[in-house]
Structure formats: structure tokens, C-alpha cells
PDB file of C-alpha atoms in Angstrom:
ATOM      1  CA  MET Y  25      55.215 -17.581 169.282  1.00  0.00           C
ATOM      2  CA  PRO Y  26      54.141 -18.280 165.715  1.00  0.00           C
ATOM      3  CA  GLY Y  27      50.493 -18.816 164.899  1.00  0.00           C
ATOM      4  CA  GLU Y  28      47.358 -16.994 163.947  1.00  0.00           C
ATOM      5  CA  GLY Y  29      46.283 -14.438 166.520  1.00  0.00           C
ATOM      6  CA  GLY Y  30      43.141 -13.014 168.045  1.00  0.00           C
ATOM      7  CA  GLN Y  31      42.908 -10.192 170.565  1.00  0.00           C
ATOM      8  CA  ASN Y  32      42.677 -10.916 174.287  1.00  0.00           C
ATOM      9  CA  GLU Y  33      40.701  -8.549 176.494  1.00  0.00           C
ATOM     10  CA  ASP Y  34      43.939  -6.918 177.635  1.00  0.00           C
ATOM     11  CA  GLY Y  35      45.273  -6.482 174.084  1.00  0.00           C
ATOM     12  CA  GLY Y  36      47.478  -9.594 173.980  1.00  0.00           C
ATOM     13  CA  GLU Y  37      47.332 -12.166 171.226  1.00  0.00           C
ATOM     14  CA  ALA Y  38      45.874 -15.672 171.341  1.00  0.00           C
ATOM     15  CA  SER Y  39      47.960 -17.898 169.083  1.00  0.00           C
ATOM     16  CA  ALA Y  40      46.761 -21.065 167.367  1.00  0.00           C
ATOM     17  CA  HIS Y  41      49.018 -24.078 166.767  1.00  0.00           C
ATOM     18  CA  LEU Y  42      47.893 -27.161 164.851  1.00  0.00           C
ATOM     19  CA  LEU Y  43      50.082 -30.046 166.016  1.00  0.00           C
ATOM     20  CA  GLY Y  44      50.556 -33.254 164.069  1.00  0.00           C
ATOM     21  CA  ASP Y  45      50.425 -36.811 165.353  1.00  0.00           C
ATOM     22  CA  ASP Y  46      53.945 -37.746 166.427  1.00  0.00           C
ATOM     23  CA  GLY Y  47      53.263 -41.492 166.578  1.00  0.00           C
ATOM     24  CA  VAL Y  48      52.992 -41.461 170.386  1.00  0.00           C
ATOM     25  CA  ILE Y  49      50.847 -38.408 171.128  1.00  0.00           C
ATOM     26  CA  PRO Y  50      47.927 -38.203 168.669  1.00  0.00           C
ATOM     27  CA  ASN Y  51      47.218 -34.482 169.185  1.00  0.00           C
ATOM     28  CA  ASN Y  52      44.162 -33.318 167.276  1.00  0.00           C
ATOM     29  CA  PRO Y  53      44.192 -33.512 163.484  1.00  0.00           C
ATOM     30  CA  HIS Y  54      41.623 -30.713 163.036  1.00  0.00           C
ATOM     31  CA  LEU Y  55      41.700 -28.363 166.037  1.00  0.00           C
ATOM     32  CA  PRO Y  56      44.629 -26.132 167.002  1.00  0.00           C
ATOM     33  CA  LEU Y  57      45.710 -25.618 170.583  1.00  0.00           C
ATOM     34  CA  LEU Y  58      45.273 -22.006 171.676  1.00  0.00           C
ATOM     35  CA  ILE Y  59      47.672 -20.010 173.853  1.00  0.00           C
ATOM     36  CA  TYR Y  60      46.359 -16.865 175.545  1.00  0.00           C
ATOM     37  CA  PRO Y  61      49.175 -14.914 177.228  1.00  0.00           C
ATOM     38  CA  GLY Y  62      48.162 -12.563 180.027  1.00  0.00           C
ATOM     39  CA  VAL Y  63      44.429 -13.070 179.554  1.00  0.00           C
ATOM     40  CA  LEU Y  64      43.448 -13.683 183.206  1.00  0.00           C
ATOM     41  CA  ASP Y  65      42.781 -10.922 185.729  1.00  0.00           C
ATOM     42  CA  LEU Y  66      44.360 -12.239 188.925  1.00  0.00           C
ATOM     43  CA  SER Y  67      44.162  -9.028 190.968  1.00  0.00           C
ATOM     44  CA  GLY Y  68      41.434 -10.143 193.410  1.00  0.00           C
ATOM     45  CA  PRO Y  69      41.771 -12.030 196.689  1.00  0.00           C
ATOM     46  CA  ASP Y  70      41.082 -15.452 195.084  1.00  0.00           C
ATOM     47  CA  PRO Y  71      42.714 -15.680 191.637  1.00  0.00           C
ATOM     48  CA  ALA Y  72      41.783 -19.352 191.211  1.00  0.00           C
ATOM     49  CA  GLY Y  73      38.170 -18.649 192.142  1.00  0.00           C
ATOM     50  CA  ALA Y  74      38.052 -15.804 189.612  1.00  0.00           C
ATOM     51  CA  CYS Y  75      39.466 -18.129 186.959  1.00  0.00           C
ATOM     52  CA  ILE Y  76      36.889 -20.816 187.757  1.00  0.00           C
ATOM     53  CA  ALA Y  77      34.092 -18.220 187.581  1.00  0.00           C
ATOM     54  CA  ARG Y  78      35.295 -16.947 184.197  1.00  0.00           C
ATOM     55  CA  PHE Y  79      35.423 -20.440 182.743  1.00  0.00           C
ATOM     56  CA  ALA Y  80      31.987 -21.283 184.179  1.00  0.00           C
ATOM     57  CA  ALA Y  81      30.479 -18.069 182.765  1.00  0.00           C
ATOM     58  CA  HIS Y  82      31.312 -19.489 179.325  1.00  0.00           C
ATOM     59  CA  GLY Y  83      30.082 -23.037 179.973  1.00  0.00           C
ATOM     60  CA  TRP Y  84      33.350 -24.704 181.011  1.00  0.00           C
ATOM     61  CA  PHE Y  85      32.856 -26.661 184.265  1.00  0.00           C
ATOM     62  CA  GLY Y  86      34.291 -29.494 186.364  1.00  0.00           C
ATOM     63  CA  ALA Y  87      37.054 -27.178 187.544  1.00  0.00           C
ATOM     64  CA  TRP Y  88      40.004 -28.429 189.556  1.00  0.00           C
ATOM     65  CA  ARG Y  89      42.992 -26.700 191.205  1.00  0.00           C
ATOM     66  CA  ASN Y  90      46.425 -28.308 191.057  1.00  0.00           C
ATOM     67  CA  GLY Y  91      49.396 -28.319 188.664  1.00  0.00           C
ATOM     68  CA  ILE Y  92      50.301 -30.071 185.413  1.00  0.00           C
ATOM     69  CA  TYR Y  93      51.508 -33.666 185.522  1.00  0.00           C
ATOM     70  CA  PRO Y  94      55.270 -34.127 184.957  1.00  0.00           C
ATOM     71  CA  PHE Y  95      54.710 -37.023 182.538  1.00  0.00           C
ATOM     72  CA  PRO Y  96      53.408 -36.801 178.955  1.00  0.00           C
ATOM     73  CA  HIS Y  97      49.657 -37.313 178.837  1.00  0.00           C
ATOM     74  CA  TYR Y  98      46.511 -36.258 177.001  1.00  0.00           C
ATOM     75  CA  HIS Y  99      42.740 -36.566 177.226  1.00  0.00           C
ATOM     76  CA  SER Y 100      40.788 -38.361 174.507  1.00  0.00           C
ATOM     77  CA  THR Y 101      37.276 -37.672 175.784  1.00  0.00           C
ATOM     78  CA  ALA Y 102      37.331 -33.927 176.472  1.00  0.00           C
ATOM     79  CA  HIS Y 103      38.857 -30.610 175.487  1.00  0.00           C
ATOM     80  CA  GLU Y 104      40.571 -28.821 178.397  1.00  0.00           C
ATOM     81  CA  VAL Y 105      41.319 -25.239 179.407  1.00  0.00           C
ATOM     82  CA  LEU Y 106      44.228 -24.546 181.766  1.00  0.00           C
ATOM     83  CA  GLY Y 107      44.470 -21.217 183.566  1.00  0.00           C
ATOM     84  CA  ILE Y 108      47.786 -20.373 185.226  1.00  0.00           C
ATOM     85  CA  CYS Y 109      46.764 -18.678 188.485  1.00  0.00           C
ATOM     86  CA  CYS Y 110      50.100 -18.537 190.285  1.00  0.00           C
ATOM     87  CA  GLY Y 111      53.723 -19.262 189.458  1.00  0.00           C
ATOM     88  CA  GLU Y 112      55.235 -20.330 186.181  1.00  0.00           C
ATOM     89  CA  ALA Y 113      56.076 -23.510 184.292  1.00  0.00           C
ATOM     90  CA  LYS Y 114      57.847 -24.832 181.240  1.00  0.00           C
ATOM     91  CA  VAL Y 115      55.328 -27.029 179.400  1.00  0.00           C
ATOM     92  CA  ARG Y 116      55.777 -29.355 176.448  1.00  0.00           C
ATOM     93  CA  LEU Y 117      52.693 -29.368 174.214  1.00  0.00           C
ATOM     94  CA  GLY Y 118      52.128 -31.994 171.553  1.00  0.00           C
ATOM     95  CA  GLY Y 119      54.813 -34.506 172.470  1.00  0.00           C
ATOM     96  CA  ASP Y 120      58.485 -34.617 171.519  1.00  0.00           C
ATOM     97  CA  GLN Y 121      57.766 -33.015 168.118  1.00  0.00           C
ATOM     98  CA  GLY Y 122      55.558 -30.265 169.569  1.00  0.00           C
ATOM     99  CA  LEU Y 123      56.146 -26.927 171.286  1.00  0.00           C
ATOM    100  CA  VAL Y 124      57.872 -26.061 174.532  1.00  0.00           C
ATOM    101  CA  VAL Y 125      56.350 -22.925 176.048  1.00  0.00           C
ATOM    102  CA  GLU Y 126      56.840 -21.002 179.229  1.00  0.00           C
ATOM    103  CA  VAL Y 127      53.584 -20.049 180.937  1.00  0.00           C
ATOM    104  CA  ARG Y 128      53.112 -17.728 183.893  1.00  0.00           C
ATOM    105  CA  ALA Y 129      50.360 -16.393 186.088  1.00  0.00           C
ATOM    106  CA  GLY Y 130      47.695 -14.805 183.891  1.00  0.00           C
ATOM    107  CA  ASP Y 131      48.187 -17.113 180.891  1.00  0.00           C
ATOM    108  CA  ALA Y 132      45.708 -19.714 179.657  1.00  0.00           C
ATOM    109  CA  LEU Y 133      45.882 -22.678 177.286  1.00  0.00           C
ATOM    110  CA  VAL Y 134      43.026 -24.415 175.486  1.00  0.00           C
ATOM    111  CA  LEU Y 135      43.930 -27.975 174.559  1.00  0.00           C
ATOM    112  CA  PRO Y 136      41.731 -29.836 172.093  1.00  0.00           C
ATOM    113  CA  ALA Y 137      41.146 -33.505 172.870  1.00  0.00           C
ATOM    114  CA  GLY Y 138      44.280 -35.520 172.085  1.00  0.00           C
ATOM    115  CA  THR Y 139      46.775 -32.708 172.726  1.00  0.00           C
ATOM    116  CA  GLY Y 140      49.747 -33.905 174.725  1.00  0.00           C
ATOM    117  CA  HIS Y 141      50.977 -31.857 177.645  1.00  0.00           C
ATOM    118  CA  GLN Y 142      53.742 -32.275 180.208  1.00  0.00           C
ATOM    119  CA  ASN Y 143      55.247 -30.109 182.936  1.00  0.00           C
ATOM    120  CA  LEU Y 144      59.002 -29.928 182.307  1.00  0.00           C
ATOM    121  CA  GLY Y 145      59.647 -27.832 185.409  1.00  0.00           C
ATOM    122  CA  SER Y 146      57.796 -25.241 187.434  1.00  0.00           C
ATOM    123  CA  SER Y 147      58.038 -22.840 190.315  1.00  0.00           C
ATOM    124  CA  ALA Y 148      57.069 -24.212 193.732  1.00  0.00           C
ATOM    125  CA  ASP Y 149      54.005 -21.953 193.821  1.00  0.00           C
ATOM    126  CA  LEU Y 150      52.498 -23.150 190.516  1.00  0.00           C
ATOM    127  CA  LEU Y 151      48.690 -23.216 190.704  1.00  0.00           C
ATOM    128  CA  VAL Y 152      46.673 -24.225 187.658  1.00  0.00           C
ATOM    129  CA  VAL Y 153      42.901 -24.317 187.243  1.00  0.00           C
ATOM    130  CA  GLY Y 154      41.488 -26.680 184.641  1.00  0.00           C
ATOM    131  CA  ALA Y 155      37.956 -27.105 183.280  1.00  0.00           C
ATOM    132  CA  TYR Y 156      36.059 -28.798 180.453  1.00  0.00           C
ATOM    133  CA  PRO Y 157      33.269 -27.629 178.120  1.00  0.00           C
ATOM    134  CA  GLY Y 158      29.938 -28.522 179.654  1.00  0.00           C
ATOM    135  CA  GLY Y 159      31.822 -30.325 182.436  1.00  0.00           C
ATOM    136  CA  MET Y 160      32.743 -33.201 180.069  1.00  0.00           C
ATOM    137  CA  ASP Y 161      34.149 -36.334 181.645  1.00  0.00           C
ATOM    138  CA  TRP Y 162      37.861 -36.628 180.970  1.00  0.00           C
ATOM    139  CA  ASP Y 163      40.220 -39.567 180.846  1.00  0.00           C
ATOM    140  CA  LEU Y 164      43.959 -39.766 181.428  1.00  0.00           C
ATOM    141  CA  CYS Y 165      45.928 -41.271 178.551  1.00  0.00           C
ATOM    142  CA  ARG Y 166      49.598 -41.957 179.230  1.00  0.00           C
ATOM    143  CA  CYS Y 167      50.754 -42.833 175.712  1.00  0.00           C
ATOM    144  CA  ALA Y 168      50.526 -46.629 176.025  1.00  0.00           C
ATOM    145  CA  PRO Y 169      50.596 -48.321 172.593  1.00  0.00           C
ATOM    146  CA  ASP Y 170      47.562 -50.508 173.401  1.00  0.00           C
ATOM    147  CA  GLU Y 171      45.334 -47.473 174.097  1.00  0.00           C
ATOM    148  CA  ARG Y 172      45.969 -45.792 170.752  1.00  0.00           C
ATOM    149  CA  PRO Y 173      43.270 -47.306 168.471  1.00  0.00           C
ATOM    150  CA  GLY Y 174      40.501 -46.559 170.975  1.00  0.00           C
ATOM    151  CA  VAL Y 175      41.642 -43.035 171.752  1.00  0.00           C
ATOM    152  CA  LEU Y 176      41.824 -42.044 168.101  1.00  0.00           C
ATOM    153  CA  ARG Y 177      38.129 -42.919 167.767  1.00  0.00           C
ATOM    154  CA  SER Y 178      37.325 -41.084 171.015  1.00  0.00           C
ATOM    155  CA  ILE Y 179      39.115 -37.902 169.932  1.00  0.00           C
ATOM    156  CA  GLU Y 180      37.109 -37.788 166.692  1.00  0.00           C
ATOM    157  CA  ARG Y 181      33.829 -38.024 168.660  1.00  0.00           C
ATOM    158  CA  VAL Y 182      34.460 -35.170 171.129  1.00  0.00           C
ATOM    159  CA  PRO Y 183      31.958 -32.425 170.265  1.00  0.00           C
ATOM    160  CA  LEU Y 184      32.990 -28.831 169.697  1.00  0.00           C
ATOM    161  CA  PRO Y 185      32.293 -26.471 172.598  1.00  0.00           C
ATOM    162  CA  ASP Y 186      29.757 -23.722 172.033  1.00  0.00           C
ATOM    163  CA  LEU Y 187      31.883 -20.987 173.602  1.00  0.00           C
ATOM    164  CA  ASP Y 188      35.478 -19.923 174.079  1.00  0.00           C
ATOM    165  CA  PRO Y 189      36.231 -20.435 177.821  1.00  0.00           C
ATOM    166  CA  LEU Y 190      37.746 -16.963 178.131  1.00  0.00           C
ATOM    167  CA  HIS Y 191      35.807 -14.775 175.681  1.00  0.00           C
ATOM    168  CA  GLY Y 192      32.517 -16.567 175.002  1.00  0.00           C
ATOM    169  CA  GLU Y 193      30.898 -16.479 171.581  1.00  0.00           C
ATOM    170  CA  ASN Y 194      33.414 -14.090 169.969  1.00  0.00           C
ATOM    171  CA  GLY Y 195      36.600 -15.714 171.216  1.00  0.00           C
ATOM    172  CA  PRO Y 196      39.471 -17.223 169.247  1.00  0.00           C
ATOM    173  CA  LEU Y 197      38.290 -20.778 169.944  1.00  0.00           C
ATOM    174  CA  VAL Y 198      35.015 -20.142 168.116  1.00  0.00           C
ATOM    175  CA  ARG Y 199      36.838 -18.577 165.144  1.00  0.00           C
ATOM    176  CA  HIS Y 200      39.560 -21.233 164.921  1.00  0.00           C
ATOM    177  CA  TRP Y 201      37.454 -24.302 165.649  1.00  0.00           C
ATOM    178  CA  GLN Y 202      34.247 -23.600 163.681  1.00  0.00           C
ATOM    179  CA  GLY Y 203      34.141 -25.665 160.531  1.00  0.00           C
ATOM    180  CA  ALA Y 204      37.208 -27.673 161.569  1.00  0.00           C
TER     181      ALA Y 204
END
């Protein structure tokens, strides 16, 4: 995948992708989404629990376990990290003009507020863990035209997290999002 990289703990690259507003999905005009292939250690008896613990160790809370919705959506009040704990999925990021990526167990995505995401198809065993910096409250925006003016203001007000959810103070999120 194209983008600027940063080393993962296992030697893989984290790529950054700044996505433009496509007229339906606002995305984030200043913060790139980050893709971390193979960053999660899922070797223990509870991969989702290990993922939740790693996020929490870096200040990302409010964790849930589920999948990714099959309809285009985004969050205007919080940034979100998604850890793929089991299975695989084809995910559209950023709306119709964005990226389509295949994620699998061990991968993680950090979505800045406003970044569209949609499950285009997944294995039956897909298990995703999500969390938010500081346990921020999140909303569910489904691309309705009447919600757009309010969500654009909300996205601009979401504060930057202090730490990368996977690597803490030296992670790609800190490098790519500082000064944005």
C-alpha cells in the first residue's frame, strides 16, 4: 500500500493515508488514517483480551468486540482503533473515492474522526476489537445529507490523542498527527 511508513514492533510498516472529502463521507482533512499490518500478537489464549489490554495500556478505552458494519459509516465525535483479532475482511475506507484494503488477524487500523469505513465482505470468524482515545463517546453517522453540517464541526473539535494505541508515545500516530 502507498503511504508514509513507520516500523511496527514486528518489523512491518504502518502506512498513512490522507483521504479527501468525497461529498458524502467527510473523512478528516488533517489527519491520515493509519494501517498497521501484522502488529498484534495473537498467540495467547484470548487474542481479543490481549488486544484490549494493549489499547488500554496506551490510553484507548471503551473497547468492544464485534465486526465492522456492512454499510458506510463514520464517527464524528471520536477517533477509533480497530484490531483484527480473528478472520479477515475486505474494508472500504474513506467512501467510494477511498481505499479498499484486505485486513486479517494481526492487523490494526486507526481511523481519525470522520473516516468512512464499511465491511465489503468477511470471513465468518471475523472478530474485531475497537476502542477510543480516553474512552471518548462515539456517534454513528450513516452519511445522511442533513447530518453533514453538524458533523463537520464535530470532527474539527475532536482532540488529538496523547498516545498511539499500539506503540504509545513513539508510535506512527504521534509522528503523523502532531502539528496536523
